[in-house]
Coordinates of C-alpha atoms and ligand atoms in Angstrom, one line a residue:
A1 CA -3.3 22.7 -56.7
K2 CA -0.7 21.2 -54.4
N3 CA -3.0 21.9 -51.4
A4 CA -5.9 20.3 -53.0
G5 CA -3.8 17.2 -53.6
R6 CA -2.8 17.0 -50.0
N7 CA -6.4 17.4 -48.9
R8 CA -7.5 14.7 -51.3
F9 CA -4.8 12.4 -49.8
S10 CA -6.2 12.9 -46.3
Y11 CA -9.7 12.4 -47.6
F12 CA -8.7 9.0 -49.0
T13 CA -7.0 8.0 -45.7
P14 CA -10.0 7.3 -43.6
A15 CA -9.7 6.5 -39.9
L16 CA -10.3 2.9 -40.6
Q17 CA -7.2 2.6 -42.7
V18 CA -5.1 4.3 -40.1
A19 CA -6.5 1.9 -37.5
A20 CA -5.6 -1.0 -39.7
I21 CA -2.0 0.3 -40.1
N22 CA -1.8 0.7 -36.3
R23 CA -3.0 -2.8 -35.8
M24 CA -0.4 -4.2 -38.2
R25 CA 2.3 -2.2 -36.4
M26 CA 1.1 -3.4 -33.0
T27 CA 0.9 -7.0 -34.2
N28 CA 4.6 -6.8 -35.4
D29 CA 5.4 -5.3 -32.0
L30 CA 3.7 -8.1 -30.2
R31 CA 5.6 -10.7 -32.3
S32 CA 9.0 -9.1 -31.4
A33 CA 7.9 -8.7 -27.8
L34 CA 7.5 -12.4 -27.6
K35 CA 10.9 -13.0 -29.2
G36 CA 12.6 -10.2 -27.3
G37 CA 11.3 -11.3 -23.9
Q38 CA 9.3 -8.2 -23.2
F39 CA 6.4 -10.0 -21.5
R40 CA 6.2 -10.4 -17.8
V41 CA 3.9 -12.6 -15.7
Y42 CA 2.6 -10.8 -12.6
F43 CA 0.9 -12.7 -9.8
Q44 CA -2.0 -11.6 -7.7
P45 CA -2.8 -13.4 -4.4
I46 CA -6.0 -15.3 -3.9
V47 CA -6.7 -15.3 -0.2
H48 CA -8.5 -17.8 1.9
L49 CA -11.0 -15.4 3.6
R50 CA -11.4 -17.2 6.9
T51 CA -7.7 -17.5 7.7
G52 CA -6.4 -14.6 5.6
K53 CA -3.7 -16.8 4.1
I54 CA -2.6 -16.8 0.5
H55 CA -3.6 -20.1 -1.0
K56 CA -3.4 -19.4 -4.7
A57 CA -2.2 -16.8 -7.3
E58 CA -3.6 -15.7 -10.6
A59 CA -1.1 -15.2 -13.4
L60 CA -1.7 -11.9 -15.2
I61 CA 0.4 -10.9 -18.2
R62 CA 2.1 -7.5 -18.6
W63 CA 3.9 -6.1 -21.6
E64 CA 7.0 -4.1 -20.8
H65 CA 7.1 -2.0 -24.0
P66 CA 10.5 -0.4 -24.6
Q67 CA 8.8 3.0 -25.5
R68 CA 5.4 2.9 -23.9
G69 CA 6.2 1.3 -20.5
L70 CA 3.8 -1.3 -19.0
V71 CA 1.0 -2.0 -21.4
S72 CA -2.3 -3.4 -20.0
P73 CA -3.5 -6.8 -21.3
L74 CA -6.8 -5.2 -22.0
E75 CA -5.0 -3.3 -24.7
F76 CA -3.1 -6.1 -26.4
I77 CA -5.0 -9.4 -25.6
P78 CA -7.7 -8.6 -28.2
L79 CA -5.0 -8.0 -30.8
A80 CA -3.1 -11.2 -29.7
E81 CA -6.4 -13.0 -30.3
S82 CA -7.2 -11.7 -33.7
S83 CA -3.6 -12.2 -34.9
G84 CA -3.4 -15.7 -33.5
L85 CA -0.4 -14.8 -31.4
I86 CA -2.4 -15.5 -28.2
I87 CA -1.6 -19.2 -28.6
E88 CA 2.1 -18.7 -28.2
I89 CA 1.7 -16.1 -25.6
G90 CA -0.6 -18.4 -23.6
E91 CA 2.0 -21.2 -23.8
W92 CA 4.6 -18.9 -22.5
V93 CA 2.4 -17.7 -19.6
F94 CA 1.6 -21.3 -18.7
M95 CA 5.3 -22.3 -18.7
E96 CA 6.2 -19.4 -16.4
S97 CA 3.3 -20.1 -14.2
A98 CA 4.1 -23.8 -13.8
R99 CA 7.7 -23.0 -13.0
W100 CA 6.7 -20.6 -10.2
A101 CA 4.0 -23.0 -9.0
S102 CA 6.6 -25.7 -8.7
R103 CA 8.7 -23.5 -6.5
W104 CA 5.9 -22.2 -4.4
R105 CA 4.6 -25.7 -3.8
R106 CA 8.1 -26.8 -2.7
D107 CA 8.9 -23.7 -0.5
H108 CA 5.6 -22.6 0.9
H109 CA 2.7 -25.0 0.5
P110 CA 2.3 -28.4 -1.2
E111 CA -1.2 -27.5 -2.4
F112 CA -0.4 -24.0 -3.7
Q113 CA -2.1 -23.3 -7.1
V114 CA -1.5 -20.9 -9.9
S115 CA -4.3 -20.1 -12.2
V116 CA -3.9 -19.0 -15.8
N117 CA -6.4 -17.3 -18.1
Q118 CA -7.4 -19.0 -21.4
S119 CA -9.3 -16.9 -24.0
P120 CA -12.0 -18.8 -25.8
L121 CA -9.7 -18.9 -28.8
E122 CA -7.0 -20.6 -26.9
F123 CA -9.3 -23.0 -25.3
Q124 CA -11.1 -24.0 -28.5
R125 CA -8.1 -24.2 -30.8
E126 CA -8.4 -27.1 -33.2
G127 CA -6.3 -30.1 -33.2
K128 CA -4.3 -29.2 -30.1
G129 CA -5.1 -30.2 -26.6
Y130 CA -3.3 -29.9 -23.4
E131 CA -0.7 -32.7 -24.1
G132 CA 2.1 -30.2 -24.2
W133 CA 1.1 -28.8 -20.8
L134 CA 1.0 -32.2 -19.3
A135 CA 4.4 -33.1 -20.6
H136 CA 5.7 -29.9 -19.1
L137 CA 4.1 -30.6 -15.7
R138 CA 5.6 -34.0 -15.7
E139 CA 9.1 -32.6 -16.4
L140 CA 8.7 -30.3 -13.4
G141 CA 7.4 -33.2 -11.3
L142 CA 4.1 -31.4 -10.8
S143 CA 0.7 -32.8 -10.6
G144 CA -2.1 -31.2 -12.6
Q145 CA -3.5 -29.9 -9.3
A146 CA -0.8 -27.2 -9.4
V147 CA -2.6 -25.4 -12.1
V148 CA -6.1 -23.9 -12.5
V149 CA -7.5 -22.9 -15.9
E150 CA -9.7 -19.8 -15.9
I151 CA -12.3 -19.7 -18.7
T152 CA -15.4 -17.6 -19.3
E153 CA -19.0 -18.5 -19.3
G154 CA -19.6 -17.9 -22.9
L155 CA -17.5 -21.0 -23.8
L156 CA -20.0 -23.3 -22.0
L157 CA -22.9 -21.9 -24.0
D158 CA -21.3 -23.1 -27.1
A159 CA -21.6 -26.7 -26.0
S160 CA -19.7 -28.1 -29.0
S161 CA -18.0 -31.3 -28.4
G162 CA -14.6 -29.5 -28.7
V163 CA -15.3 -27.6 -25.4
T164 CA -16.5 -30.8 -23.7
D165 CA -13.4 -32.7 -24.8
K166 CA -11.1 -30.1 -23.6
L167 CA -12.8 -30.0 -20.2
L168 CA -12.6 -33.8 -19.9
Q169 CA -8.9 -33.7 -20.9
L170 CA -8.3 -31.2 -18.1
R171 CA -10.2 -33.3 -15.6
D172 CA -8.3 -36.4 -16.6
A173 CA -5.0 -34.5 -15.9
G174 CA -6.3 -33.3 -12.6
I175 CA -6.2 -29.7 -13.7
Q176 CA -9.0 -27.7 -12.1
V177 CA -11.2 -25.2 -13.9
A178 CA -12.5 -21.8 -12.7
L179 CA -15.4 -19.9 -14.3
D180 CA -14.2 -16.3 -14.6
D181 CA -16.2 -13.1 -14.5
F182 CA -19.3 -15.1 -13.3
G183 CA -22.5 -13.2 -13.5
T184 CA -21.6 -10.9 -16.4
G185 CA -22.5 -13.1 -19.3
Y186 CA -25.6 -15.1 -20.1
S187 CA -25.3 -16.9 -16.8
S188 CA -27.1 -20.1 -17.1
L189 CA -26.9 -22.1 -13.9
S190 CA -27.6 -25.4 -15.6
Y191 CA -24.1 -25.7 -17.1
L192 CA -22.6 -25.6 -13.6
K193 CA -24.0 -29.0 -13.2
K194 CA -23.4 -30.2 -16.7
F195 CA -19.7 -29.4 -16.7
D196 CA -17.0 -30.2 -14.3
I197 CA -16.2 -26.8 -12.9
D198 CA -14.3 -26.4 -9.6
Y199 CA -14.3 -22.6 -8.9
L200 CA -16.7 -19.8 -9.5
K201 CA -15.2 -16.3 -9.7
I202 CA -17.8 -13.7 -8.8
D203 CA -17.2 -10.7 -11.1
R204 CA -15.9 -7.5 -9.7
S205 CA -19.0 -5.7 -10.8
F206 CA -20.9 -7.5 -8.0
T207 CA -18.2 -7.1 -5.4
R208 CA -18.1 -3.3 -6.1
N209 CA -21.7 -2.8 -5.0
L210 CA -21.8 -5.0 -2.0
A211 CA -23.6 -3.5 0.9
P212 CA -25.9 -4.9 3.5
E213 CA -29.4 -5.4 2.0
S214 CA -28.3 -4.4 -1.5
S215 CA -29.5 -6.5 -4.4
D216 CA -25.9 -7.3 -5.4
M217 CA -25.5 -8.7 -1.8
A218 CA -28.6 -10.9 -2.3
L219 CA -27.3 -12.1 -5.6
S220 CA -23.8 -12.9 -4.3
E221 CA -25.3 -14.8 -1.3
A222 CA -27.5 -16.8 -3.7
I223 CA -24.6 -17.5 -6.0
I224 CA -22.4 -18.7 -3.1
V225 CA -25.1 -21.0 -1.6
M226 CA -25.9 -22.5 -5.0
A227 CA -22.2 -23.0 -5.9
H228 CA -21.6 -24.7 -2.6
K229 CA -24.6 -27.0 -3.1
L230 CA -23.0 -28.0 -6.4
G231 CA -19.6 -28.6 -4.8
L232 CA -17.9 -25.6 -6.2
R233 CA -15.8 -23.1 -4.3
V234 CA -16.2 -19.4 -4.7
I235 CA -13.6 -16.7 -5.3
A236 CA -14.7 -13.0 -5.2
E237 CA -12.9 -10.7 -7.6
G238 CA -12.1 -7.1 -7.0
V239 CA -12.2 -7.0 -3.2
E240 CA -11.0 -3.5 -2.3
T241 CA -12.4 -2.7 1.1
H242 CA -12.6 -4.4 4.5
E243 CA -16.4 -4.1 4.4
Q244 CA -16.6 -6.1 1.2
R245 CA -14.3 -8.7 2.7
D246 CA -16.4 -9.0 5.8
L247 CA -19.7 -9.2 3.9
L248 CA -18.3 -11.9 1.6
L249 CA -17.0 -13.8 4.6
A250 CA -20.4 -13.6 6.3
A251 CA -22.0 -14.8 3.1
G252 CA -19.7 -17.9 3.1
C253 CA -17.5 -17.0 0.3
D254 CA -14.3 -19.1 0.3
Y255 CA -11.7 -16.9 -1.3
G256 CA -11.1 -13.2 -2.2
Q257 CA -8.8 -11.5 -4.6
G258 CA -8.3 -7.8 -4.9
Y259 CA -6.4 -4.6 -4.1
L260 CA -7.3 -5.0 -0.4
F261 CA -4.9 -7.9 -0.3
A262 CA -2.5 -6.9 -3.0
R263 CA -2.2 -5.8 -6.6
P264 CA -0.7 -8.1 -9.2
V265 CA 3.1 -8.0 -8.6
P266 CA 6.2 -9.4 -10.3
A267 CA 7.0 -13.0 -9.4
A268 CA 10.0 -12.1 -7.1
Q269 CA 7.8 -9.8 -5.1
F270 CA 5.1 -12.4 -4.8
D271 CA 7.7 -14.8 -3.6
A272 CA 8.7 -12.4 -0.9
M273 CA 5.0 -12.1 0.2
L274 CA 4.7 -15.8 0.5
M275 CA 8.0 -16.0 2.3
A276 CA 6.7 -13.4 4.9
Q277 CA 3.6 -15.5 5.3
T278 CA 5.4 -18.8 5.7
R279 CA 7.8 -17.3 8.3
A280 CA 4.9 -15.7 10.3
Ligands
C2E1 P1 -9.4 -11.0 -15.4 O1 -9.1 -12.4 -15.7 O2 -10.8 -10.8 -15.0 O3 -8.4 -10.5 -14.3 C1 -8.7 -9.7 -13.2 C2 -8.4 -8.3 -13.5 O4 -8.8 -7.5 -12.4 C3 -6.9 -8.0 -13.6 O5 -6.7 -7.0 -14.6 C4 -6.5 -7.5 -12.2 O6 -5.3 -6.7 -12.2 C5 -7.7 -6.7 -11.9 N1 -8.0 -6.5 -10.5 C6 -7.6 -7.4 -9.5 N2 -8.0 -6.9 -8.3 C7 -8.7 -5.7 -8.5 C8 -9.3 -4.8 -7.7 O7 -9.4 -4.9 -6.4 N3 -9.9 -3.7 -8.3 C9 -9.8 -3.5 -9.6 N4 -10.4 -2.4 -10.1 N5 -9.2 -4.4 -10.5 C10 -8.7 -5.5 -9.9 P2 -5.5 -7.1 -15.7 O8 -4.3 -7.7 -15.1 O9 -5.4 -5.7 -16.3 O10 -6.1 -8.1 -16.7 C11 -7.2 -7.8 -17.5 C12 -7.7 -9.0 -18.3 O11 -6.8 -9.4 -19.3 C13 -7.9 -10.2 -17.4 O12 -9.2 -10.1 -16.7 C14 -7.9 -11.3 -18.4 O13 -9.2 -11.4 -19.1 C15 -6.9 -10.8 -19.4 N6 -5.6 -11.4 -19.2 C16 -4.6 -11.1 -18.4 N7 -3.6 -12.0 -18.5 C17 -3.9 -12.9 -19.4 C18 -3.3 -14.0 -20.0 O14 -2.2 -14.5 -19.7 N8 -4.0 -14.7 -21.0 C19 -5.2 -14.3 -21.4 N9 -5.8 -15.0 -22.4 N10 -5.9 -13.2 -20.9 C20 -5.2 -12.5 -19.9
CA2 CA1 -9.1 -14.3 -14.7
CA3 CA1 -12.7 -30.8 -11.6
CA4 CA1 -12.2 -12.0 -13.9

C-alpha cells in the first residue's frame, strides 16, 4: 500500500510541475544574483575589417553562479524576460557598459562605442523611456554616441507607435541603433528605410556558410550593397576563419565580430587588448 502511495505521488507530479518549480527556484536565484553581484559584463571586440582595429565592443552578460559556474545568457535571459527581471538586469548592463565606454573613449579612442542588447520586452516596456540612460550618460560626461542599442527585426514588424517613439527618442539622444541577427526573422527590407537604423548585423548563420559562389555569399553581398545604399554600416557576426574575414572584406563589409578576433572577455581583459592596440 505504501508503494502504491508513492507511485501515485510521482504520477501526480508531472514534468510540467517540476519545470515550474525549477523556474521558480531559478527566478529566485536570478533575483539574488542581481542583489549579490553575481552578474558580469563581458565584452567582445567589433573589428574594422579594413584596418583590423577594434572600433567597438558588444556587451554580453554572464552569470557567475556560485554552484554552477558561468551560466550562458541563452539559459537565463528567457527566464529574466518572463519574470520581468530583465528590466533591472538591462539597466545594470547599461550602467556598466557606459562606465567602460567612458573610460575607453578617454584612454583609447574618442569615438569608441559599446553596444548593449535590448530584448523586445525591454525596448517596448510601457511608460518608461530612455530618460534614465540619458541622465546617466550626462553624469559621465558622455554623448549618446558612446552607446549603440542592439534590437531584433521582429520589433520593427510590430510597428506600434511605442516602438517608433522609442526609436525617435534614441535618435534625439544621439544613440545609434543596430539591427541584430539580420536575416533570421521575417526580414522585410522596407523597414530599413522606414526606421532610423545605423547598423545591420549579419547573423552568424550566414557567416558560417560563406564560400565563394555560395548562396549565402550572394545573399551577404546583396545585403551589404543594399545596406550601404541606405546609409547603414554592416557588422558580420560569428567570423571564425580568415577565409570568412577575407570574403566579407571583399564584399565590402565594414566590421566583423567573432572568435577569429576574440571571444567575449571580462572588461579588464578587454581593456588590456585595447591598450596593446593603442600602444602598437
Ligand atoms: P547575440 O546578441 O546574437 O550575441 C552574439 C552571440 O554570439 C554571443 O553569445 C557571442 O558570445 C556569440 N559569438 C560571438 N562570436 C562568435 C563566433 O565566432 N562563433 C560563435 N559560435 N559564437 C559567437 P552569448 O554571449 O552566449 O549571448 C547569447 C545571446 O544572449 C545574445 O545573442 C543576446 O541575444 C543575449 N544577451 C547577451 N547579453 C545580453 C544582455 O545584456 N541583455 C539582453 N537582453 N540579451 C543579452
Ligand atoms: Ca547582439
Ligand atoms: Ca541613427
Ligand atoms: Ca546577434
